[in-house]
Amino acid sequence: MALPAVVPRHIAIVMDGNGRWASKRFLPRIAGHQQGVEALKRIVRACAKHKIAVLTVFAFSSENWSRPAEEVSGLMELLAMALSKEVSQLKRDGVQLHFVGARETLSDRVKHGFDSAEASTAENNTLVLNVCFNYGGRWDMVQAAKRLVHAGLAINEDSLARSMALAHCPDPDLIIRTGGETRISNFLLWQAAYSELYFCDVLWPDFDEGELDIALQAYAS
Ligand code: IPE
Ligand code: IPE
Ligand code: MG
């Protein structure tokens, strides 16, 4: 497929459908999340190839703590594994990593993993990858407002925008949600003000470069 002429600078993705992908195969939900990591690796490579500047993905929401304890601990384990296994390749590929979300409640192991992944990729400039983990759009607005109050600064659109967790990036041009649901689920509430929204039925572990191209074609038209 020919690449579209208008390529978004910043794509954000709600990576949904891992659980259903696993259920369809009579596998435990965590198997779907594992395949979800593989899908993310494919899409990072495809975005770099398409010269997209920023990719932001929703990996774990503020509300996902209410899932069964076994699934939550499986997701934390998967995150720790990905941090130890994948960061060196991402670093070689020129990816600049950012972890976006509340960190206080995460384990020391995960917090250290976030800090060292960010520090070791800070000089990279092929693709900015924001991984939203323990993130919620409402959390983001509240933490931005709290920071301004703490600093004694006025709250207005400009100051809030500069205090938001994604202040290092332009707002997303395109937000994709896989898995068939047509809602935002507390993703980038502030930053989505003018984003194009694209929903598709493909479950996240099945999302690949071809599916991304279809989304990019829809965006361009
Ligand atoms: C999205 O997939 C990944 C996370 C929320 C961590 P789901 O786990 O929500 O998959 P479905 O929606 O149940 O299929
Ligand atoms: C949104 O998916 C969050 C992530 C993909 C991390 P959910 O599956 O958690 O959202 P709901 O529950 O369908 O709204
Ligand atoms: Mg879901």
Coordinates of C-alpha atoms and ligand atoms in Angstrom, one line a residue:
M1 CA 0.0 0.0 0.0
A2 CA 1.3 3.5 -0.9
L3 CA 2.0 5.6 2.1
P4 CA -0.4 8.5 2.6
A5 CA 0.9 12.0 1.9
V6 CA -0.3 13.5 5.2
V7 CA 1.5 11.6 8.0
P8 CA 0.6 12.5 11.6
R9 CA 3.4 13.8 13.8
H10 CA 2.0 12.2 17.0
I11 CA -0.1 9.0 17.1
A12 CA -1.6 7.8 20.4
I13 CA -3.1 4.3 20.8
V14 CA -5.4 2.6 23.3
M15 CA -4.1 -0.9 23.0
D16 CA -7.3 -2.8 23.8
G17 CA -8.4 -6.4 23.2
N18 CA -5.6 -8.5 24.7
G19 CA -8.0 -10.4 27.0
R20 CA -10.4 -11.2 24.2
W21 CA -7.5 -12.3 22.0
A22 CA -6.5 -14.8 24.7
S23 CA -10.0 -16.0 25.5
K24 CA -10.7 -16.8 21.9
R25 CA -7.7 -19.2 22.0
F26 CA -8.6 -20.6 25.5
L27 CA -5.4 -19.1 26.9
P28 CA -5.0 -17.1 30.1
R29 CA -5.4 -13.4 29.7
I30 CA -1.7 -12.8 30.4
A31 CA -0.9 -14.6 27.2
G32 CA -2.8 -11.9 25.4
H33 CA -0.8 -9.2 27.2
Q34 CA 2.4 -11.0 26.2
Q35 CA 1.3 -10.9 22.6
G36 CA 0.4 -7.2 23.1
V37 CA 4.0 -6.5 23.9
E38 CA 5.0 -8.1 20.6
A39 CA 2.4 -6.0 18.8
L40 CA 3.8 -2.9 20.4
K41 CA 7.4 -3.7 19.2
R42 CA 6.1 -4.1 15.6
I43 CA 4.2 -0.8 15.8
V44 CA 7.2 1.1 17.2
R45 CA 9.3 -0.2 14.3
A46 CA 6.6 0.8 11.8
C47 CA 6.2 4.3 13.3
A48 CA 10.0 4.9 13.0
K49 CA 9.8 3.7 9.4
H50 CA 7.0 6.1 8.6
K51 CA 8.9 9.0 10.3
I52 CA 6.3 9.5 12.9
A53 CA 7.8 11.7 15.6
V54 CA 5.8 10.6 18.7
L55 CA 4.0 7.5 19.6
T56 CA 2.0 7.4 22.9
V57 CA 0.5 4.2 24.1
F58 CA -2.0 3.4 26.9
A59 CA -0.5 0.4 28.7
F60 CA -2.2 0.5 32.2
S61 CA -4.9 2.8 33.3
S62 CA -5.6 4.3 36.8
E63 CA -8.7 2.1 36.7
N64 CA -6.9 -1.2 35.8
W65 CA -6.0 -1.8 39.4
S66 CA -9.6 -3.0 39.9
R67 CA -8.8 -6.1 37.7
P68 CA -8.3 -9.5 39.5
A69 CA -5.1 -9.5 41.6
E70 CA -3.6 -12.2 39.5
E71 CA -4.0 -10.2 36.3
V72 CA -2.5 -7.0 37.9
S73 CA 0.5 -8.9 39.2
G74 CA 1.0 -10.6 35.9
L75 CA 0.9 -7.2 34.2
M76 CA 3.5 -5.8 36.6
E77 CA 5.7 -8.8 36.0
L78 CA 5.4 -8.4 32.3
L79 CA 6.3 -4.7 32.6
A80 CA 9.4 -5.6 34.7
M81 CA 10.4 -8.2 32.1
A82 CA 9.9 -5.8 29.2
L83 CA 12.0 -3.2 31.0
S84 CA 14.9 -5.6 31.4
K85 CA 14.6 -7.3 28.0
E86 CA 13.6 -4.6 25.5
V87 CA 15.2 -1.3 26.5
S88 CA 18.6 -2.1 25.0
Q89 CA 17.1 -2.7 21.5
L90 CA 14.9 0.4 21.8
K91 CA 18.0 2.3 22.7
R92 CA 19.9 1.0 19.6
D93 CA 16.8 1.9 17.5
G94 CA 17.0 5.5 18.5
V95 CA 13.8 5.5 20.6
Q96 CA 13.5 8.1 23.4
L97 CA 11.4 6.5 26.2
H98 CA 9.1 8.3 28.6
F99 CA 6.9 6.7 31.2
V100 CA 3.8 8.8 31.9
G101 CA 1.6 8.3 34.9
A102 CA 1.5 8.2 38.8
R103 CA 4.7 6.5 40.0
E104 CA 4.2 6.7 43.8
T105 CA 2.2 3.4 44.0
L106 CA 4.5 1.4 41.7
S107 CA 7.2 -0.9 43.1
D108 CA 10.8 0.3 43.6
R109 CA 11.9 -2.2 40.9
V110 CA 9.5 -0.6 38.3
K111 CA 10.4 2.9 39.4
H112 CA 14.1 2.3 39.0
G113 CA 13.4 0.6 35.6
F114 CA 11.5 3.7 34.4
D115 CA 14.3 6.0 35.6
S116 CA 17.1 4.1 34.0
A117 CA 15.3 3.5 30.7
E118 CA 14.5 7.2 30.5
A119 CA 18.1 8.2 31.3
S120 CA 19.7 5.8 28.9
T121 CA 17.5 6.8 26.0
A122 CA 17.3 10.6 26.7
E123 CA 19.7 11.5 23.8
N124 CA 17.8 9.5 21.2
N125 CA 15.8 11.3 18.5
T126 CA 14.3 8.8 16.0
L127 CA 11.0 8.3 17.8
V128 CA 9.6 9.5 21.1
L129 CA 7.7 6.7 22.8
N130 CA 5.5 7.6 25.7
V131 CA 4.3 4.6 27.7
C132 CA 1.2 5.6 29.8
F133 CA 1.3 3.4 32.8
N134 CA -0.9 4.0 35.9
Y135 CA -2.2 6.9 33.8
G136 CA -5.5 8.6 33.6
G137 CA -6.5 11.8 31.9
R138 CA -8.2 13.0 35.1
W139 CA -5.1 12.2 37.1
D140 CA -3.1 14.2 34.6
M141 CA -5.3 17.3 35.0
V142 CA -5.3 17.1 38.7
Q143 CA -1.5 16.7 39.0
A144 CA -0.9 19.6 36.6
A145 CA -3.2 21.9 38.7
K146 CA -1.6 20.7 42.0
R147 CA 1.8 21.6 40.6
L148 CA 0.7 25.1 39.7
V149 CA -0.9 25.7 43.1
H150 CA 2.2 24.4 44.8
A151 CA 4.3 26.8 42.8
G152 CA 1.9 29.7 43.5
L153 CA 1.2 30.1 39.8
A154 CA -2.1 31.1 38.1
I155 CA -4.1 28.3 36.5
N156 CA -5.0 29.0 32.8
E157 CA -4.9 27.1 29.6
D158 CA -1.3 27.8 28.8
S159 CA 0.1 27.1 32.3
L160 CA -2.0 23.9 32.6
A161 CA -0.8 22.7 29.2
R162 CA 2.8 23.3 30.3
S163 CA 2.3 21.3 33.5
M164 CA 0.6 18.3 31.9
A165 CA 2.5 15.0 31.7
L166 CA 2.9 15.2 27.9
A167 CA 4.1 18.8 27.8
H168 CA 7.3 17.6 26.0
C169 CA 5.2 16.7 22.9
P170 CA 2.7 18.3 20.5
D171 CA -0.9 17.1 21.1
P172 CA -1.8 13.8 19.2
D173 CA -3.0 14.3 15.7
L174 CA -4.5 10.8 15.6
I175 CA -5.8 8.6 18.4
I176 CA -6.4 4.9 17.5
R177 CA -8.3 2.5 19.7
T178 CA -8.2 -1.2 18.8
G179 CA -10.5 -3.9 20.1
G180 CA -13.9 -2.5 18.9
E181 CA -14.9 -0.3 21.8
T182 CA -15.7 3.3 20.8
R183 CA -14.7 5.2 24.0
I184 CA -11.8 7.1 25.4
S185 CA -11.6 5.3 28.8
N186 CA -9.9 8.3 30.5
F187 CA -7.0 8.4 28.0
L188 CA -5.6 11.8 26.9
L189 CA -8.6 13.9 27.9
W190 CA -6.9 17.3 27.7
Q191 CA -4.6 16.6 24.7
A192 CA -7.4 15.0 22.6
A193 CA -9.2 18.3 22.1
Y194 CA -8.5 18.3 18.3
S195 CA -7.3 14.8 17.6
E196 CA -8.8 12.6 14.9
L197 CA -10.3 9.5 16.4
Y198 CA -9.9 6.1 14.7
F199 CA -11.6 3.0 16.1
C200 CA -11.0 -0.5 14.7
D201 CA -12.3 -4.0 15.6
V202 CA -8.9 -5.6 15.3
L203 CA -7.7 -6.9 18.7
W204 CA -4.4 -5.3 19.8
P205 CA -2.2 -8.5 19.6
D206 CA -3.3 -8.8 15.9
F207 CA -2.6 -5.1 15.1
D208 CA 0.3 -4.9 12.6
E209 CA 2.0 -2.6 10.1
G210 CA -0.8 -3.3 7.6
E211 CA -3.5 -2.2 10.1
L212 CA -1.5 0.9 10.9
D213 CA -1.3 1.8 7.2
I214 CA -5.1 1.5 7.0
A215 CA -5.4 3.9 10.0
L216 CA -2.9 6.3 8.4
Q217 CA -4.9 6.2 5.1
A218 CA -8.1 7.0 7.0
Y219 CA -6.3 9.9 8.7
A220 CA -4.9 11.2 5.5
S221 CA -8.3 11.3 3.8
Ligands
IPE1 C1 -5.9 -4.0 27.1 O1 -6.5 -5.2 26.8 C2 -4.7 -4.1 27.9 C3 -4.9 -3.5 29.3 C4 -5.9 -2.9 29.7 C5 -3.8 -3.8 30.2 P1 -7.7 -5.8 27.8 O2 -7.0 -6.6 28.9 O3 -8.5 -4.7 28.2 O4 -8.4 -6.7 26.8 P2 -10.0 -7.0 26.7 O5 -10.6 -5.6 26.5 O6 -10.4 -7.6 28.0 O7 -10.1 -7.9 25.5
IPE2 C1 -8.2 1.0 28.3 O1 -8.7 -0.3 28.1 C2 -6.9 1.0 29.0 C3 -5.7 0.4 28.4 C4 -5.7 0.0 27.1 C5 -4.6 0.3 29.1 P1 -9.7 -0.9 29.2 O2 -10.0 -2.3 28.6 O3 -9.1 -0.9 30.5 O4 -10.9 0.1 29.1 P2 -12.4 -0.2 29.4 O5 -12.5 -0.9 30.7 O6 -12.9 -1.0 28.3 O7 -13.1 1.2 29.4
MG3 MG -10.3 -3.8 27.5

